[in-house]
Amino acid sequence: MHLNSLELGGTQINALDLAVTLRAHHGIQSVLVGAKETLPAGPSLLDIAAERGIAVEVYEPEESILGRGRQLTALARKHGARLVHVYGSWGGGARPTYWGYSRFGRRPWVQTVYEMEVSPKIKRHMPLIVGTGYLIDELEHRPGRTILISPPVDTDADRPDDAAGAAFRRELGLDGKLLVIVSRLDASMKALPIGLAIEAMRTLPDDTTLAIVGTGDDAARLRAAGDRVNQAVGRAAVRFVGPMANPRPAYAAADVVLGMGSSAARGLAFGKPLVVQGEAGWSELFEERTAAALARYSFWSADAVEQPVERLAGIVAPLLADDARRAELGELGRRFAVERFGLTLMAARLAGFYGEAVGAYGLRRWGADLGPELAILARKAAGSVPRRSRTRRDEVPA
């Protein structure tokens, strides 16, 4: 499994969870592979993988596609891999796999795209996994096999845990009502909704705290925004916890979870009321009326709204005041998580898809994707192709 990053992000944790479950339930051994340049200074995926007994190979990518292809092929041969699974449409795994391990269609590969759209650069004929329901409709006429495997949630491990939640509150000296966000603190997709939640603390009840778990490239600016709000309200209303390799105690401690993508789904698994936040200011309560639509769009939206802070506060404030409503929504969310995106179910779907891919990918499908590759090579020869970049459109949000 080639990872787009070794940071603590949703796609990477999904890959690890699936690897563990494939081994336990289907006898499929997986090795995670990631570029050294994506390894953060603090907690990383390596910490979780070590705890769970999954091997991770960290490599120094060569500059050329063919060079990286040789590297990935060598790693696959070292571990006797029968298939390469590339996670993400950024991260440098797809083209090296196409030109290396799977050259001429000799060996199969699949790709998971947990972004909210499928880039035109994604190969059209190899087996593809998407994580968002509406993309299945959009890709109806794609020549290669395409399947929906929702970002999974380990509903056995991610479950209500009063003791862990109480310990988290004691450690931070928290009492009263608690809102929790677990997210990368990145400028792309994440910072705007987190900033809105911080601003909403100006008007939410005085016994409410917002705990933010995670780090990222916009962490300093968000912390400064939190400091300004804390100074304005005269208390520590916004608390930055930092990154946690295991954020389960934070979820367990929450009265309400705010989030998007896989983080939102995990909040449901913990039996917590959920307010979904979109990347441009929209927010919505997860309830019976909205559940199916929110899941179809992977708990995310690109919609902008007027007065987004007021909208968010208007959803959250009634929840904080109504214990019975929070309990009702928590039960609904837990049931929904188990039935719709439980890890065991998603792993079984992935195991079946691997079996299909082994028999379906060959020279004909490899050759069908050759045209765009030749165009890239022609542009490179003309000097118009930029050097490799880590910029990306973010995945089904974590």
Short mmCIF file of C-alpha atoms in Angstrom, two decimals:
data_model
loop_
_atom_site.label_atom_id
_atom_site.label_comp_id
_atom_site.label_asym_id
_atom_site.label_seq_id
_atom_site.Cartn_x
_atom_site.Cartn_y
_atom_site.Cartn_z
CA MET A 1 0.00 0.00 0.00
CA HIS A 2 1.66 3.21 -1.16
CA LEU A 3 0.56 6.11 1.08
CA ASN A 4 0.24 9.71 -0.02
CA SER A 5 1.81 10.81 3.28
CA LEU A 6 3.13 9.49 6.58
CA GLU A 7 1.35 12.24 8.52
CA LEU A 8 -1.61 11.50 10.77
CA GLY A 9 -4.27 12.07 8.11
CA GLY A 10 -7.57 10.40 7.38
CA THR A 11 -6.56 8.52 4.23
CA GLN A 12 -3.40 7.14 5.83
CA ILE A 13 -5.22 5.97 8.96
CA ASN A 14 -7.91 4.39 6.78
CA ALA A 15 -5.20 2.46 4.92
CA LEU A 16 -3.69 1.24 8.17
CA ASP A 17 -7.05 0.18 9.60
CA LEU A 18 -7.85 -1.74 6.43
CA ALA A 19 -4.43 -3.42 6.44
CA VAL A 20 -4.94 -4.63 10.00
CA THR A 21 -8.42 -5.96 9.26
CA LEU A 22 -7.42 -7.59 5.96
CA ARG A 23 -4.74 -9.50 7.87
CA ALA A 24 -7.05 -10.54 10.70
CA HIS A 25 -10.12 -11.53 8.68
CA HIS A 26 -8.89 -12.38 5.18
CA GLY A 27 -5.27 -13.53 5.59
CA ILE A 28 -4.02 -10.69 3.36
CA GLN A 29 -0.66 -9.30 4.47
CA SER A 30 0.04 -5.66 3.66
CA VAL A 31 3.14 -3.48 3.81
CA LEU A 32 2.70 0.28 3.96
CA VAL A 33 5.11 2.40 1.90
CA GLY A 34 5.66 6.15 2.19
CA ALA A 35 8.14 8.80 1.13
CA LYS A 36 10.55 10.06 3.79
CA GLU A 37 9.83 13.68 2.81
CA THR A 38 6.24 13.28 4.09
CA LEU A 39 7.30 12.16 7.58
CA PRO A 40 6.41 14.86 10.15
CA ALA A 41 8.59 15.87 13.09
CA GLY A 42 6.04 14.83 15.74
CA PRO A 43 3.61 11.91 15.98
CA SER A 44 3.20 10.10 12.68
CA LEU A 45 1.60 7.07 11.12
CA LEU A 46 4.72 5.09 12.06
CA ASP A 47 3.70 5.27 15.73
CA ILE A 48 0.28 3.73 15.12
CA ALA A 49 1.63 1.14 12.67
CA ALA A 50 4.22 -0.02 15.21
CA GLU A 51 1.52 -0.47 17.86
CA ARG A 52 -0.58 -2.54 15.48
CA GLY A 53 2.17 -4.67 14.01
CA ILE A 54 2.02 -3.42 10.42
CA ALA A 55 5.32 -2.99 8.56
CA VAL A 56 6.12 0.40 7.05
CA GLU A 57 8.84 0.98 4.46
CA VAL A 58 10.10 4.58 4.33
CA TYR A 59 12.02 5.45 1.17
CA GLU A 60 13.83 8.43 -0.35
CA PRO A 61 12.08 9.01 -3.69
CA GLU A 62 14.26 9.46 -6.74
CA GLU A 63 13.48 12.45 -8.95
CA SER A 64 12.44 10.60 -12.08
CA ILE A 65 9.25 8.61 -12.54
CA LEU A 66 11.20 5.60 -13.82
CA GLY A 67 13.57 5.83 -10.86
CA ARG A 68 10.70 5.83 -8.38
CA GLY A 69 9.10 3.04 -10.37
CA ARG A 70 12.22 0.92 -9.87
CA GLN A 71 12.16 1.73 -6.14
CA LEU A 72 8.54 0.67 -5.69
CA THR A 73 9.07 -2.44 -7.80
CA ALA A 74 12.03 -3.44 -5.62
CA LEU A 75 9.98 -2.95 -2.46
CA ALA A 76 7.10 -4.99 -3.90
CA ARG A 77 9.44 -7.81 -4.86
CA LYS A 78 11.16 -7.70 -1.48
CA HIS A 79 7.83 -8.45 0.21
CA GLY A 80 6.42 -10.76 -2.46
CA ALA A 81 3.51 -8.43 -3.25
CA ARG A 82 0.88 -9.65 -5.70
CA LEU A 83 -0.71 -6.22 -6.08
CA VAL A 84 0.10 -2.56 -5.40
CA HIS A 85 -2.55 -0.33 -3.87
CA VAL A 86 -1.94 3.41 -4.31
CA TYR A 87 -3.72 5.71 -1.86
CA GLY A 88 -4.55 9.24 -2.96
CA SER A 89 -4.20 11.16 -6.22
CA TRP A 90 -1.22 13.08 -4.83
CA GLY A 91 1.84 11.67 -3.11
CA GLY A 92 3.80 10.27 -6.05
CA GLY A 93 2.58 6.68 -6.12
CA ALA A 94 0.43 6.28 -9.24
CA ARG A 95 2.73 7.03 -12.17
CA PRO A 96 5.74 5.20 -10.68
CA THR A 97 3.49 2.16 -10.18
CA TYR A 98 2.20 2.40 -13.75
CA TRP A 99 5.74 2.61 -15.18
CA GLY A 100 7.34 0.28 -12.62
CA TYR A 101 5.57 -2.58 -10.89
CA SER A 102 2.65 -2.69 -13.36
CA ARG A 103 4.50 -1.82 -16.58
CA PHE A 104 2.86 -3.46 -19.60
CA GLY A 105 0.11 -4.70 -17.30
CA ARG A 106 2.29 -7.52 -16.02
CA ARG A 107 1.05 -7.08 -12.45
CA PRO A 108 -2.15 -5.49 -11.13
CA TRP A 109 -2.63 -2.27 -9.21
CA VAL A 110 -5.56 -0.36 -7.80
CA GLN A 111 -5.92 3.22 -6.63
CA THR A 112 -8.03 4.80 -3.90
CA VAL A 113 -9.18 8.37 -4.45
CA TYR A 114 -10.69 9.80 -1.27
CA GLU A 115 -10.69 13.31 -2.71
CA MET A 116 -14.02 14.97 -3.39
CA GLU A 117 -13.45 14.84 -7.13
CA VAL A 118 -11.50 12.55 -9.42
CA SER A 119 -8.80 14.42 -11.27
CA PRO A 120 -8.60 13.99 -15.05
CA LYS A 121 -5.01 12.86 -14.44
CA ILE A 122 -6.25 9.64 -12.80
CA LYS A 123 -5.86 6.64 -15.09
CA ARG A 124 -9.19 5.58 -16.60
CA HIS A 125 -8.69 1.85 -17.10
CA MET A 126 -7.19 0.48 -13.89
CA PRO A 127 -9.44 -0.56 -10.95
CA LEU A 128 -10.43 2.48 -8.90
CA ILE A 129 -11.87 2.96 -5.39
CA VAL A 130 -13.74 6.13 -4.46
CA GLY A 131 -15.01 7.10 -1.04
CA THR A 132 -17.93 9.37 -1.90
CA GLY A 133 -21.31 8.16 -3.13
CA TYR A 134 -21.97 10.81 -5.75
CA LEU A 135 -18.69 9.99 -7.52
CA ILE A 136 -20.04 6.56 -8.44
CA ASP A 137 -22.75 8.27 -10.47
CA GLU A 138 -20.29 10.70 -12.05
CA LEU A 139 -17.97 7.84 -13.07
CA GLU A 140 -20.72 5.60 -14.42
CA HIS A 141 -19.12 5.49 -17.88
CA ARG A 142 -15.52 5.13 -16.73
CA PRO A 143 -14.00 2.11 -18.60
CA GLY A 144 -12.18 0.66 -15.59
CA ARG A 145 -13.98 -1.01 -12.72
CA THR A 146 -14.97 1.54 -10.07
CA ILE A 147 -16.25 0.72 -6.61
CA LEU A 148 -17.40 2.64 -3.54
CA ILE A 149 -15.57 1.80 -0.32
CA SER A 150 -16.39 4.43 2.26
CA PRO A 151 -13.57 5.62 4.52
CA PRO A 152 -13.93 2.96 7.21
CA VAL A 153 -14.43 3.39 10.91
CA ASP A 154 -13.30 0.76 13.41
CA THR A 155 -16.56 0.69 15.31
CA ASP A 156 -15.19 -1.91 17.75
CA ALA A 157 -12.42 0.44 18.89
CA ASP A 158 -14.25 3.70 18.19
CA ARG A 159 -17.16 3.39 20.58
CA PRO A 160 -18.55 5.20 23.62
CA ASP A 161 -16.00 5.15 26.46
CA ASP A 162 -16.96 7.20 29.51
CA ALA A 163 -13.77 6.36 31.41
CA ALA A 164 -11.47 7.54 28.59
CA GLY A 165 -13.53 10.67 28.15
CA ALA A 166 -13.40 11.49 31.84
CA ALA A 167 -9.61 11.00 31.89
CA PHE A 168 -9.21 13.38 28.94
CA ARG A 169 -11.24 16.04 30.74
CA ARG A 170 -9.25 15.60 33.95
CA GLU A 171 -5.94 15.86 32.10
CA LEU A 172 -6.93 19.19 30.59
CA GLY A 173 -8.85 20.43 33.60
CA LEU A 174 -12.11 20.66 31.68
CA ASP A 175 -15.62 20.83 33.01
CA GLY A 176 -18.92 22.00 31.57
CA LYS A 177 -19.92 21.30 27.97
CA LEU A 178 -17.22 20.27 25.51
CA LEU A 179 -17.06 20.69 21.74
CA VAL A 180 -14.32 18.67 20.01
CA ILE A 181 -12.66 19.03 16.62
CA VAL A 182 -10.11 16.42 15.50
CA SER A 183 -8.50 17.60 12.28
CA ARG A 184 -5.38 18.60 10.43
CA LEU A 185 -4.92 22.33 10.98
CA ASP A 186 -4.17 22.99 7.31
CA ALA A 187 -5.00 26.01 5.21
CA SER A 188 -6.52 23.77 2.54
CA MET A 189 -10.12 22.84 3.41
CA LYS A 190 -9.64 22.79 7.17
CA ALA A 191 -8.70 26.21 8.48
CA LEU A 192 -11.82 28.14 7.49
CA PRO A 193 -14.35 25.90 9.30
CA ILE A 194 -12.08 25.57 12.33
CA GLY A 195 -11.76 29.34 12.41
CA LEU A 196 -15.54 29.70 12.31
CA ALA A 197 -15.88 27.33 15.27
CA ILE A 198 -13.34 29.43 17.16
CA GLU A 199 -15.32 32.61 16.43
CA ALA A 200 -18.58 30.93 17.50
CA MET A 201 -17.14 30.60 21.00
CA ARG A 202 -17.67 34.35 21.45
CA THR A 203 -21.43 33.75 21.73
CA LEU A 204 -21.81 30.19 23.02
CA PRO A 205 -22.57 29.65 26.73
CA ASP A 206 -19.85 30.44 29.26
CA ASP A 207 -19.63 26.83 30.44
CA THR A 208 -18.62 25.63 26.95
CA THR A 209 -15.08 24.78 25.80
CA LEU A 210 -13.84 24.03 22.30
CA ALA A 211 -10.97 21.49 22.24
CA ILE A 212 -9.04 21.28 18.96
CA VAL A 213 -6.88 18.19 18.38
CA GLY A 214 -4.32 18.20 15.58
CA THR A 215 -1.62 20.24 13.90
CA GLY A 216 -0.84 21.48 10.41
CA ASP A 217 0.50 24.27 8.25
CA ASP A 218 -2.03 26.83 9.54
CA ALA A 219 -1.76 25.94 13.21
CA ALA A 220 -0.03 29.15 14.27
CA ARG A 221 -2.66 31.40 12.72
CA LEU A 222 -5.50 29.37 14.22
CA ARG A 223 -3.86 29.45 17.67
CA ALA A 224 -3.60 33.23 17.39
CA ALA A 225 -7.30 33.38 16.54
CA GLY A 226 -8.05 31.26 19.58
CA ASP A 227 -5.98 33.53 21.78
CA ARG A 228 -7.95 36.56 20.57
CA VAL A 229 -11.26 34.90 21.35
CA ASN A 230 -10.06 33.75 24.79
CA GLN A 231 -8.95 37.29 25.59
CA ALA A 232 -12.28 38.71 24.42
CA VAL A 233 -14.41 36.34 26.52
CA GLY A 234 -12.09 36.39 29.51
CA ARG A 235 -11.57 32.65 29.80
CA ALA A 236 -9.90 29.66 28.08
CA ALA A 237 -12.86 28.96 25.80
CA VAL A 238 -10.64 27.58 23.02
CA ARG A 239 -8.05 24.93 23.89
CA PHE A 240 -5.47 23.57 21.44
CA VAL A 241 -4.51 20.03 22.42
CA GLY A 242 -1.97 19.37 19.66
CA PRO A 243 -1.62 16.15 17.65
CA MET A 244 -2.63 12.85 19.23
CA ALA A 245 -1.60 9.51 17.74
CA ASN A 246 -4.72 8.14 19.44
CA PRO A 247 -7.46 10.80 19.61
CA ARG A 248 -10.11 8.40 20.90
CA PRO A 249 -10.19 9.94 24.41
CA ALA A 250 -10.97 13.33 22.83
CA TYR A 251 -13.90 11.93 20.89
CA ALA A 252 -15.09 10.07 23.97
CA ALA A 253 -15.00 13.26 26.06
CA ALA A 254 -17.07 15.36 23.64
CA ASP A 255 -20.62 16.51 24.20
CA VAL A 256 -20.75 17.49 20.52
CA VAL A 257 -18.29 16.72 17.70
CA LEU A 258 -17.67 19.24 14.92
CA GLY A 259 -16.01 18.01 11.77
CA MET A 260 -16.00 16.68 8.24
CA GLY A 261 -15.13 13.48 6.42
CA SER A 262 -13.67 10.57 8.36
CA SER A 263 -13.38 12.62 11.54
CA ALA A 264 -17.13 13.25 11.43
CA ALA A 265 -17.77 9.56 10.85
CA ARG A 266 -15.62 8.64 13.85
CA GLY A 267 -17.61 11.08 15.98
CA LEU A 268 -20.77 9.17 15.08
CA ALA A 269 -19.13 5.88 16.04
CA PHE A 270 -18.47 7.30 19.51
CA GLY A 271 -22.19 7.98 19.88
CA LYS A 272 -21.79 11.76 19.79
CA PRO A 273 -24.07 14.36 18.23
CA LEU A 274 -22.39 15.62 15.08
CA VAL A 275 -22.37 19.01 13.40
CA VAL A 276 -20.86 18.63 9.93
CA GLN A 277 -18.75 21.54 8.70
CA GLY A 278 -18.02 22.20 5.04
CA GLU A 279 -14.85 23.77 3.76
CA ALA A 280 -16.46 27.12 2.81
CA GLY A 281 -18.64 27.90 5.83
CA TRP A 282 -21.71 25.67 5.50
CA SER A 283 -22.70 23.55 8.51
CA GLU A 284 -25.47 21.04 9.19
CA LEU A 285 -26.72 18.88 12.05
CA PHE A 286 -26.61 15.12 11.55
CA GLU A 287 -30.12 13.86 12.29
CA GLU A 288 -32.64 11.44 10.80
CA ARG A 289 -33.70 13.96 8.15
CA THR A 290 -30.17 14.76 6.94
CA ALA A 291 -28.28 11.50 7.58
CA ALA A 292 -28.44 9.91 4.13
CA ALA A 293 -27.51 13.08 2.24
CA LEU A 294 -24.62 13.91 4.58
CA ALA A 295 -23.21 10.39 4.21
CA ARG A 296 -23.56 10.48 0.42
CA TYR A 297 -21.34 13.53 0.33
CA SER A 298 -18.94 12.09 2.92
CA PHE A 299 -19.86 14.66 5.56
CA TRP A 300 -18.54 17.56 3.51
CA SER A 301 -19.71 20.46 1.39
CA ALA A 302 -18.12 23.16 -0.75
CA ASP A 303 -21.10 25.50 -0.23
CA ALA A 304 -20.59 28.99 1.12
CA VAL A 305 -23.35 30.53 3.26
CA GLU A 306 -24.18 33.94 4.63
CA GLN A 307 -23.34 34.51 8.30
CA PRO A 308 -21.56 31.14 8.76
CA VAL A 309 -20.59 31.80 12.39
CA GLU A 310 -24.18 32.57 13.34
CA ARG A 311 -25.39 29.49 11.47
CA LEU A 312 -22.94 27.25 13.31
CA ALA A 313 -23.69 28.75 16.73
CA GLY A 314 -27.43 28.46 16.02
CA ILE A 315 -27.04 24.72 15.48
CA VAL A 316 -24.74 24.08 18.43
CA ALA A 317 -26.39 26.17 21.17
CA PRO A 318 -29.71 24.25 21.29
CA LEU A 319 -27.80 20.96 21.43
CA LEU A 320 -25.76 22.09 24.42
CA ALA A 321 -28.98 22.96 26.26
CA ASP A 322 -30.79 19.67 25.58
CA ASP A 323 -29.33 16.53 27.17
CA ALA A 324 -32.13 14.28 25.85
CA ARG A 325 -31.65 15.48 22.27
CA ARG A 326 -27.91 14.86 22.45
CA ALA A 327 -28.51 11.33 23.73
CA GLU A 328 -31.02 10.67 20.96
CA LEU A 329 -28.68 11.90 18.25
CA GLY A 330 -25.77 9.97 19.74
CA GLU A 331 -27.71 6.71 19.54
CA LEU A 332 -28.72 7.44 15.95
CA GLY A 333 -25.13 8.22 14.96
CA ARG A 334 -23.67 5.10 16.55
CA ARG A 335 -26.22 2.88 14.82
CA PHE A 336 -25.65 4.61 11.49
CA ALA A 337 -21.86 4.23 11.74
CA VAL A 338 -22.01 0.51 12.46
CA GLU A 339 -24.42 -0.18 9.61
CA ARG A 340 -22.95 2.07 6.91
CA PHE A 341 -19.15 2.21 7.14
CA GLY A 342 -17.96 -0.29 9.72
CA LEU A 343 -14.35 -1.39 9.17
CA THR A 344 -15.13 -5.12 8.90
CA LEU A 345 -17.64 -4.52 6.12
CA MET A 346 -15.35 -2.18 4.18
CA ALA A 347 -12.39 -4.58 4.50
CA ALA A 348 -14.46 -7.44 3.11
CA ARG A 349 -15.40 -5.27 0.15
CA LEU A 350 -11.74 -4.39 -0.41
CA ALA A 351 -10.62 -8.03 -0.23
CA GLY A 352 -13.15 -8.91 -2.92
CA PHE A 353 -12.00 -6.02 -5.07
CA TYR A 354 -8.39 -7.16 -4.82
CA GLY A 355 -9.46 -10.55 -6.13
CA GLU A 356 -11.19 -8.94 -9.11
CA ALA A 357 -8.18 -6.75 -9.87
CA VAL A 358 -5.73 -9.64 -9.97
CA GLY A 359 -7.67 -11.19 -12.83
CA ALA A 360 -8.83 -8.05 -14.63
CA TYR A 361 -5.74 -5.91 -15.22
CA GLY A 362 -3.43 -6.67 -18.10
CA LEU A 363 -1.66 -5.31 -21.17
CA ARG A 364 -4.84 -4.12 -22.89
CA ARG A 365 -5.92 -1.93 -19.97
CA TRP A 366 -2.36 -0.72 -19.36
CA GLY A 367 -2.04 0.25 -23.01
CA ALA A 368 -5.37 2.08 -22.97
CA ASP A 369 -3.88 4.54 -20.46
CA LEU A 370 -0.67 5.03 -22.42
CA GLY A 371 -1.84 8.00 -24.53
CA PRO A 372 -1.88 10.57 -21.70
CA GLU A 373 1.46 9.26 -20.47
CA LEU A 374 3.03 9.79 -23.89
CA ALA A 375 1.62 13.32 -23.91
CA ILE A 376 3.29 14.00 -20.55
CA LEU A 377 6.58 12.69 -21.88
CA ALA A 378 6.26 14.90 -24.95
CA ARG A 379 5.64 17.98 -22.82
CA LYS A 380 8.57 17.06 -20.62
CA ALA A 381 10.79 16.78 -23.65
CA ALA A 382 9.62 20.26 -24.64
CA GLY A 383 10.48 21.53 -21.15
CA SER A 384 6.90 22.39 -20.05
CA VAL A 385 6.34 19.89 -17.24
CA PRO A 386 7.02 21.24 -13.71
CA ARG A 387 8.99 19.35 -11.11
CA ARG A 388 7.19 17.01 -8.77
CA SER A 389 5.03 18.84 -6.21
CA ARG A 390 3.25 17.87 -3.02
CA THR A 391 0.35 20.25 -3.56
CA ARG A 392 -2.98 18.50 -3.76
CA ARG A 393 -6.73 18.72 -3.55
CA ASP A 394 -7.45 17.25 -0.14
CA GLU A 395 -8.99 13.86 0.39
CA VAL A 396 -12.35 12.95 1.82
CA PRO A 397 -11.73 15.24 4.73
CA ALA A 398 -10.28 13.98 7.97
#
